[in-house]
C-alpha atoms as one frame of an Amber mdcrd trajectory, in Angstrom:
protein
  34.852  67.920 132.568  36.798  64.939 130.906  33.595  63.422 130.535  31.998
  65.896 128.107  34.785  65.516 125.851  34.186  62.077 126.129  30.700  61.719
 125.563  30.588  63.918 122.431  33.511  62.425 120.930  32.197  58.626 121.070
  28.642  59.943 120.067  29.562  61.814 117.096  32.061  59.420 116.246  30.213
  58.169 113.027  30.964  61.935 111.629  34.241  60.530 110.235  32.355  57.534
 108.587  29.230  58.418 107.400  27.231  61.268 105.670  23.762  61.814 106.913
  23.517  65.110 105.450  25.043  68.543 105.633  22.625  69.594 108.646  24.333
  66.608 110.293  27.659  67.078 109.915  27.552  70.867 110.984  25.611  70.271
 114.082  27.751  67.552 115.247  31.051  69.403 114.274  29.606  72.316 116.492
  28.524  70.499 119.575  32.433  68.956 119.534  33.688  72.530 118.950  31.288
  74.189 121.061  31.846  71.115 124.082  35.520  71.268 123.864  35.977  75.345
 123.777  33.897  75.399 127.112  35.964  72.775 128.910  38.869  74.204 127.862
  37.747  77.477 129.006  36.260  76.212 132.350  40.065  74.540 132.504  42.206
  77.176 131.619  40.844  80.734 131.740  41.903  82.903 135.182  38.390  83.853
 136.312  37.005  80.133 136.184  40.441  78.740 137.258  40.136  80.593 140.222
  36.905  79.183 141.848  37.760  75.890 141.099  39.368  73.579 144.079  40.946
  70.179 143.399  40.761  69.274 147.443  37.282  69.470 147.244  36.942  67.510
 143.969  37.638  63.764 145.341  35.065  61.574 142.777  36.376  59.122 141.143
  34.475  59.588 137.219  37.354  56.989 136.164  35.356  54.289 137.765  31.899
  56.155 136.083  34.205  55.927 132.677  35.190  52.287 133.048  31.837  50.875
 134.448  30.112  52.904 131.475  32.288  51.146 128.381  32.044  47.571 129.940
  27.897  48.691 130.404  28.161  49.427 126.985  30.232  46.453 125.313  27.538
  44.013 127.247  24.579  46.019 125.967  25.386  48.278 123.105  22.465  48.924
 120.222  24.293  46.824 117.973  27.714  45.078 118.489  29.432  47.067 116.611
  32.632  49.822 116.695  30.439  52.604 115.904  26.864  51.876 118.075  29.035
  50.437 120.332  30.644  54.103 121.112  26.950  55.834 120.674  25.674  53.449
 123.792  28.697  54.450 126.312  28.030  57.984 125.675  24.277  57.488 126.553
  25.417  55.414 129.865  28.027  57.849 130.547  25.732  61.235 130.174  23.320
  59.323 132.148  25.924  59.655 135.216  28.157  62.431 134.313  26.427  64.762
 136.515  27.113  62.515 139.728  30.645  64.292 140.466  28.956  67.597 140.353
  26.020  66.692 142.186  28.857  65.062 145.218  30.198  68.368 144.976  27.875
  70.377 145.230  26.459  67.937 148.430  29.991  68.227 150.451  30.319  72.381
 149.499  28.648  74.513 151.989  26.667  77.054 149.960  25.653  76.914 146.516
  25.967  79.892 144.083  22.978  81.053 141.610  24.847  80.091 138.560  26.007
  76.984 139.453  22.465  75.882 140.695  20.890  77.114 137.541  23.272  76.056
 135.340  22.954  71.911 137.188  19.097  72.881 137.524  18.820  73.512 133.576
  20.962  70.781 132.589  18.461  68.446 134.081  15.649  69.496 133.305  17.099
  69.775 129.697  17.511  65.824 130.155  14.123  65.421 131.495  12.442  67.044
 128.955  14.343  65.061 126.623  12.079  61.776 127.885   9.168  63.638 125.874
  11.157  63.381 122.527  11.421  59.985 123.339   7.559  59.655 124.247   6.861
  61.679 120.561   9.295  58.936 118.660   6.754  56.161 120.129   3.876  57.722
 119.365   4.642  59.482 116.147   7.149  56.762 114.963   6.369  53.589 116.968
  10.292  53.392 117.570  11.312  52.619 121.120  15.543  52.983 121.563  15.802
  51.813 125.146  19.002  52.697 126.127  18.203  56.083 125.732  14.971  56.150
 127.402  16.504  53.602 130.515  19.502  56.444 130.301  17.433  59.662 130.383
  15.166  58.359 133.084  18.361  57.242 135.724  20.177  61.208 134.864  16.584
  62.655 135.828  16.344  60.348 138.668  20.020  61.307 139.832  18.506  64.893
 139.570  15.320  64.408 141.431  16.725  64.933 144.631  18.567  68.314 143.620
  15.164  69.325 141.481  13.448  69.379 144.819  15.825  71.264 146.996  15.848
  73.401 144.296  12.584  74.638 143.994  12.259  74.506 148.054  15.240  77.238
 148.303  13.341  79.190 145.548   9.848  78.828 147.145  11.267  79.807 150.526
  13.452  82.272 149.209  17.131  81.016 150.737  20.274  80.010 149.883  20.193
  76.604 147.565  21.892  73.803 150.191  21.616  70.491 149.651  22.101  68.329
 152.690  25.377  66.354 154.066
């Protein structure tokens, strides 16, 4: 969950010193609203609370967190403050699913939501690599540490895409295995 604030916080960090447009601004003010009202809910609301258990949580996303800023001061788009802190949120969405993905892995049954929910979420990334195919051909701009980044998260998802769509095919339980 730390990680979302993270990402969207470093990405949209440019809100605070430059104007794109109006459009712009709003957008990015609501995904930082929008991100940080659903942690906090996820964190702090009874229902959620009550489903969630720290002694099955053991990753480590510090070490995703650390590795992803020293990633991204050896190859940000540009060396500086601002592109700098737009690359390590690409690296670190690239991998923030990995602690949910271990979870999911070590817990023995998967609910609906929770499969959907990981299930959309990368398949939102993957069809994210066709923006990035439309920006070649429409633009002739390639940004590669978006398209290297979006290609690793949907790799990290391929193995959960599959067991996926085998539990709904065969109509069971989604399990991934140990």
């Amino acid at each position: 969950m730390v990680q979302i604030h993270i990402i969207f916080v470093t990405r949209f960090f440019d809100l605070f010193t430059r104007y794109v447009s109006f459009y712009n601004s709003v957008t990015k003010l609501v995904f930082l609203g929008t991100s940080i009202a659903i942690v906090w809910y996820m964190r702090y609301h009874k229902v959620v609370k009550q489903t969630y258990n720290k002694d099955e949580e053991t990753s480590r996303h510090y070490y995703l967190i650390l590795s992803c800023f020293v990633l991204a001061l050896l190859i940000p788009h540009k060396y500086n403050t601002i592109e700098v802190l737009w690359s390590f949120s690409i690296y670190l969405e690239a991998v923030a699913i990995l602690p949910q993905l271990v979870l999911l892995q070590r817990s023995s049954s998967i609910d609906n939501l929770t499969g959907n929910y990981v299930f959309l979420l990368g398949a939102y990334r993957a069809l994210y690599i066709l923006n990035w195919v439309y920006r070649y051909f429409a633009k002739n701009k390639i940004r590669w540490i978006p398209w290297v980044s979006d290609l690793i998260q949907t790799a990290l998802n391929a193995d959960f895409f599959y067991y996926y769509f085998k539990s709904g095919k065969n109509h069971e339980k989604l399990k991934l295995p140990a």
